[in-house]
Amino acid sequence: VQLQAFGGGLVQAGGSLRLSCAASGRSFRSYAMAWFRQAPGKEREFVAVLSWSGLSADYARSVEGRFTISRDNAKNTGYLQMNSLKPEDTAVYYCAADAYYSSDHAEYEYWGQGTLVTVSS
């Protein structure tokens, strides 16, 4: 599975962005997908995960209620809708996929290249 994340950019605090993760390969639709992020000087952290069916999702506490993870298996694409953005959401965002549903980045085999989100105050 090859993943490509895009949709990042510069947004003011309180604004919204939608990230997309385009996947190649039919197996994507049978994989869990997740979003992680990494701010400068910090470790990569979990943001959200979604099961292959789209029926189960989990979020980091810092984004719960503001971010929504979703997928369209017919289009082999995953999404992260980010609302009420805060300056502390500034990071490079990565999408990932794996057969196992997990919030641990070490569990994920397939990664996109990352897309930068910058939230200005």
Short mmCIF file of C-alpha atoms in Angstrom, two decimals:
data_model
loop_
_atom_site.label_atom_id
_atom_site.label_comp_id
_atom_site.label_asym_id
_atom_site.label_seq_id
_atom_site.Cartn_x
_atom_site.Cartn_y
_atom_site.Cartn_z
CA VAL A 1 0.00 0.00 0.00
CA GLN A 2 1.33 3.43 -0.93
CA LEU A 3 -0.08 6.48 0.79
CA GLN A 4 0.02 10.15 -0.12
CA ALA A 5 -1.17 12.80 2.30
CA PHE A 6 -2.14 16.26 1.15
CA GLY A 7 -4.32 19.21 2.08
CA GLY A 8 -2.12 20.94 4.62
CA GLY A 9 -1.55 24.66 4.65
CA LEU A 10 -1.63 27.85 6.67
CA VAL A 11 -4.81 28.66 8.56
CA GLN A 12 -5.76 31.08 11.30
CA ALA A 13 -6.71 29.85 14.74
CA GLY A 14 -10.34 28.81 14.80
CA GLY A 15 -10.27 27.85 11.16
CA SER A 16 -10.66 24.48 9.44
CA LEU A 17 -8.74 22.23 7.09
CA ARG A 18 -9.41 18.83 5.60
CA LEU A 19 -6.52 16.51 5.01
CA SER A 20 -6.73 13.68 2.52
CA CYS A 21 -4.80 10.44 2.29
CA ALA A 22 -4.86 8.81 -1.13
CA ALA A 23 -3.96 5.13 -1.19
CA SER A 24 -2.95 2.79 -3.94
CA GLY A 25 -3.67 -0.90 -3.74
CA ARG A 26 -6.92 -2.70 -3.03
CA SER A 27 -5.78 -3.86 0.38
CA PHE A 28 -6.23 -0.34 1.79
CA ARG A 29 -9.95 -0.96 2.17
CA SER A 30 -9.20 -3.85 4.54
CA TYR A 31 -6.72 -1.88 6.65
CA ALA A 32 -7.16 0.40 9.61
CA MET A 33 -5.98 3.90 8.87
CA ALA A 34 -4.69 6.54 11.23
CA TRP A 35 -3.35 10.03 11.42
CA PHE A 36 -0.32 11.02 13.42
CA ARG A 37 1.45 14.34 13.74
CA GLN A 38 4.87 15.60 14.63
CA ALA A 39 5.62 19.13 15.76
CA PRO A 40 9.14 20.56 15.55
CA GLY A 41 11.32 19.15 18.29
CA LYS A 42 8.63 16.76 19.48
CA GLU A 43 7.93 13.09 19.07
CA ARG A 44 5.33 11.77 16.65
CA GLU A 45 1.96 11.57 18.36
CA PHE A 46 -1.31 9.83 17.70
CA VAL A 47 -4.21 11.91 16.39
CA ALA A 48 -6.96 9.51 15.26
CA VAL A 49 -7.56 5.99 14.00
CA LEU A 50 -10.40 4.45 12.01
CA SER A 51 -11.19 0.81 11.42
CA TRP A 52 -11.34 -0.64 7.92
CA SER A 53 -15.14 -0.57 8.04
CA GLY A 54 -15.31 2.97 9.34
CA LEU A 55 -17.39 1.79 12.29
CA SER A 56 -14.78 2.23 15.02
CA ALA A 57 -12.75 5.35 15.67
CA ASP A 58 -10.59 6.72 18.44
CA TYR A 59 -9.10 10.14 18.97
CA ALA A 60 -6.40 11.74 21.02
CA ARG A 61 -7.90 13.77 23.85
CA SER A 62 -6.33 16.91 22.48
CA VAL A 63 -8.37 16.72 19.26
CA GLU A 64 -11.55 14.93 20.33
CA GLY A 65 -14.61 16.96 19.42
CA ARG A 66 -12.67 19.07 16.93
CA PHE A 67 -11.27 16.52 14.45
CA THR A 68 -13.14 13.83 12.54
CA ILE A 69 -11.53 10.90 10.77
CA SER A 70 -13.34 9.25 7.87
CA ARG A 71 -12.71 7.17 4.78
CA ASP A 72 -14.19 6.35 1.41
CA ASN A 73 -13.06 2.86 0.52
CA ALA A 74 -14.55 3.10 -2.95
CA LYS A 75 -12.11 5.95 -3.60
CA ASN A 76 -9.24 4.45 -1.60
CA THR A 77 -9.05 7.70 0.32
CA GLY A 78 -9.03 8.68 3.96
CA TYR A 79 -9.71 12.07 5.46
CA LEU A 80 -9.11 14.13 8.57
CA GLN A 81 -11.48 17.04 9.02
CA MET A 82 -9.94 19.53 11.42
CA ASN A 83 -12.11 22.25 12.93
CA SER A 84 -11.48 24.90 15.58
CA LEU A 85 -7.78 24.69 14.91
CA LYS A 86 -5.34 25.92 17.53
CA PRO A 87 -1.72 27.03 17.21
CA GLU A 88 -0.71 23.89 19.12
CA ASP A 89 -2.12 21.81 16.25
CA THR A 90 0.77 23.03 14.09
CA ALA A 91 2.70 19.97 12.90
CA VAL A 92 3.45 17.72 10.00
CA TYR A 93 0.53 15.32 9.68
CA TYR A 94 1.07 11.77 8.49
CA CYS A 95 -1.44 9.17 7.44
CA ALA A 96 -0.72 5.52 8.08
CA ALA A 97 -2.33 2.17 7.38
CA ASP A 98 -1.98 -1.32 8.78
CA ALA A 99 -3.90 -4.52 9.23
CA TYR A 100 -4.05 -3.82 12.97
CA TYR A 101 -6.13 -1.15 14.66
CA SER A 102 -3.78 0.76 16.92
CA SER A 103 -2.89 4.18 18.27
CA ASP A 104 0.80 3.24 18.46
CA HIS A 105 2.77 4.57 15.51
CA ALA A 106 5.24 1.71 15.87
CA GLU A 107 2.49 -0.70 14.79
CA TYR A 108 2.00 0.87 11.38
CA GLU A 109 3.72 -0.52 8.32
CA TYR A 110 2.56 1.94 5.65
CA TRP A 111 3.07 5.69 5.81
CA GLY A 112 2.39 8.73 3.70
CA GLN A 113 4.99 11.44 3.26
CA GLY A 114 3.36 14.01 5.55
CA THR A 115 1.68 17.34 4.98
CA LEU A 116 2.40 20.49 6.96
CA VAL A 117 -0.35 22.23 8.88
CA THR A 118 0.45 25.65 10.31
CA VAL A 119 -2.04 27.40 12.56
CA SER A 120 -1.37 31.07 13.22
CA SER A 121 -2.60 32.84 16.34
#
